[in-house]
Amino acid sequence: MSAATERVLIKGNEAVAFGAIDAGCRCYFGYPITPQNEVPEALSTLLPEAGGQFVQAESEVGAINMVLGAAASGVPALTSSSSCGISLMQEGISYMAGSQIPGVIVNMQRGGPGLGDIGPSQGDYFQAVKGGGHGDHRNLVLAPSTAQECYDFMFRAFALAFKYANPVMVLGDAIVGQIKEPVRRVPPRDAVPAEDLATLAAPWRMEGFGRRGPGAQPRLLKSVYLAEGALAERNRMLMRKYESMKADCAFECVDTDDAELIVVAFGSIARIARSAIRQLRAEGHKIGLFRPITLFPFPEEALCALAPGRRFLVMEQNTGQMVEDVRLSLFGQPGVSPASVLWHGVMPGLFIGADALRDPMLQALKEK
Amino acid sequence: MQAQELDALRPAEGESLVFDTNPVLNERPTHYCPGCHHGIAHRLVSEVLHELGVADRTILVAAVGCATFTYDYFNVDGLEAPHGRACAVATGVRRARPDSVVFTYQGDGDMAAIGMAESMHAANRGEKITGIFINNTVYGMTGGQMAPTTLVGQKTTTSRAGRSIGNEGGPIRMAEIMAQLDGVAYSARCSLHSVKHVREAKKAVRKAFEVQLQGLGFGFIELLSGCPTNWHMDPIAANNRIAEAMMPVFPLGVYKDVTANVEAEHA
């Protein structure tokens, strides 16, 4: 791609589609839902051009199970949806986690519960980071806050999915999905080549045993373990795997070195908070931002390192979800002593500006 | 039966072998109840895969129910689908690996109740997969509850007074429904209750795979099967029930065969 064409003006949703293709995704299965329809719309032409498969499924249930089948075959597979559609996918996501099948699920959150509205929300945080489906599983969760990150994080999502043989969710929202901004369509420096994904899949993928050379035995990918103790052993192994994911924790710190108050926010709200923080900094306030990029695993060590004597203000577009993980991180370990943890929620469906976050930040700065 | 016991049954020198084990099926006892027809259905599918020479590129998508452990018996790559979703999973597999042979093996609860949407839509898209549908008019593994195929008047643990059309609706006829979808290349209903019917069933199973190999579309085969345990019958009575009670409601036959049309056009 030439330098002239590598910067494109696209929506976050379209950046997801370009990122997926460039990261090696060759199968997309999905069902239309606002506000993420640009993802399937773009991929319906991009994927066939790249020799891949695009199927508009009959439902979100069908879509995630097609992802399960394609990913079990070792092919990078993607679905995307929004909130209520993601709820329908939870069964398949649980089976993928149980069978150790990778796959990427993009959730451009909308307001809920129920049908809610089509505006932005971060109300699916719990569902995303605590498993969401039945049976004690975890998803790796990445939270982009710009269209560029929508592109870049698709590489990371497929790499992590194949590294851990586990579902990865990219948790955006109506703002990051619909925002249109310049995106550099160039693979990030740490991008894992698609050939490496194939290598990671070689030990388990379904392909027909004849493809594995003479003497190869049939393979089985499953999540059912009925013999006494077998599931216990399996789940202990999965638990260790979830624990090992901490190696891929990611976060961003802005102006935290001398900050008295640290705002903790992710996704779109983090980006809006950053604007407010920049203004307050210019006015002389010692305030900074801690932005978790992986919501699971939660970057608790990095957060705790900032804790001693500081106040934290969690800002999120829901009725209080990530604040629980912040409190668990900061108060759950000896020797970590933050001054306080405050919370400010923006309700779903509201498109707020930096001004709306300024007052709660000023209030928190005053509460010394 | 252990391998050494099987060896003991093999012919001595000079004896001729008329029936042997099949390399696509494991030499191990199944967990199915006495008189259940899953074993016969497994045998037919495995023989067809062997004869077509495709087992080494076949991927089995197993369902939920008595046949969950299908993959313990077939010597092919296997994958487990959530309840009802086998045709969606198979869609993903076949789309990702267009050179593979993919089949689902599903009971009536799996394919015609919880998985009706996934089954219908995969068939309608003409996915190049083969759906093996075991119709025994009851939920077997969970203990004999009503299925979409339960006959009118049939008593089950969830239709104690007998299924009534007014309350539970009538039995769903999958082979006929499948035949109406554009993407279906072959749809047939056979029975496993007698030797003659088993022979006919094998031809149909083969056809259901051949249309996949020829890239013509979805191959569907419904197999009327017995469930002596949940019907509370001995195996002979169960076989008789298939002939006397099931076949009038689920007529046997080929409901669609696009290869017949192709042959007719070329005739």
Coordinates of N, CA and C in Angstrom, one line a residue, chain A residues 86-87 89-95 126-128 130-139:
Chain A
I86 N -25.2 -9.7 21.4 CA -24.1 -10.4 22.1 C -24.7 -11.3 23.2
S87 N -25.8 -10.9 23.8 CA -26.4 -11.8 24.8 C -26.8 -13.2 24.1
M89 N -25.3 -14.6 21.8 CA -24.1 -15.3 21.4 C -23.4 -16.0 22.6
Q90 N -23.9 -15.7 23.8 CA -23.1 -16.2 25.0 C -23.0 -17.7 25.0
E91 N -24.0 -18.4 24.6 CA -24.0 -19.9 24.6 C -22.8 -20.3 23.8
G92 N -22.7 -19.8 22.6 CA -21.6 -20.2 21.7 C -20.2 -19.8 22.3
I93 N -20.2 -18.6 22.9 CA -18.9 -18.1 23.4 C -18.4 -19.1 24.6
S94 N -19.4 -19.5 25.4 CA -19.1 -20.4 26.5 C -18.5 -21.7 25.9
Y95 N -19.2 -22.2 24.9 CA -18.7 -23.5 24.2 C -17.3 -23.3 23.7
F126 N -19.7 -6.0 32.6 CA -19.7 -7.2 33.4 C -19.8 -8.4 32.5
Q127 N -20.7 -8.3 31.6 CA -20.9 -9.5 30.7 C -19.7 -9.9 30.0
A128 N -18.9 -8.8 29.5 CA -17.7 -9.1 28.8 C -16.6 -9.7 29.6
K130 N -16.6 -10.8 32.9 CA -16.8 -11.9 33.9 C -17.2 -13.2 33.2
G131 N -17.1 -13.3 31.9 CA -17.4 -14.5 31.2 C -18.6 -14.3 30.3
G132 N -19.8 -14.0 30.9 CA -21.0 -13.7 30.1 C -21.8 -14.9 29.9
G133 N -21.2 -16.0 29.5 CA -22.0 -17.2 29.3 C -21.9 -18.0 30.5
H134 N -22.5 -19.2 30.4 CA -22.6 -20.1 31.6 C -21.2 -20.8 31.8
G135 N -21.0 -21.2 33.1 CA -20.0 -22.2 33.4 C -18.6 -21.6 33.6
D136 N -18.4 -20.4 34.2 CA -17.1 -20.1 34.7 C -16.0 -20.0 33.7
H137 N -16.3 -19.2 32.7 CA -15.2 -18.9 31.7 C -14.9 -17.5 31.6
R138 N -13.8 -17.2 31.0 CA -13.3 -15.8 30.8 C -13.0 -15.5 29.3
N139 N -13.3 -14.3 28.9 CA -12.9 -13.8 27.6 C -11.8 -12.8 27.8

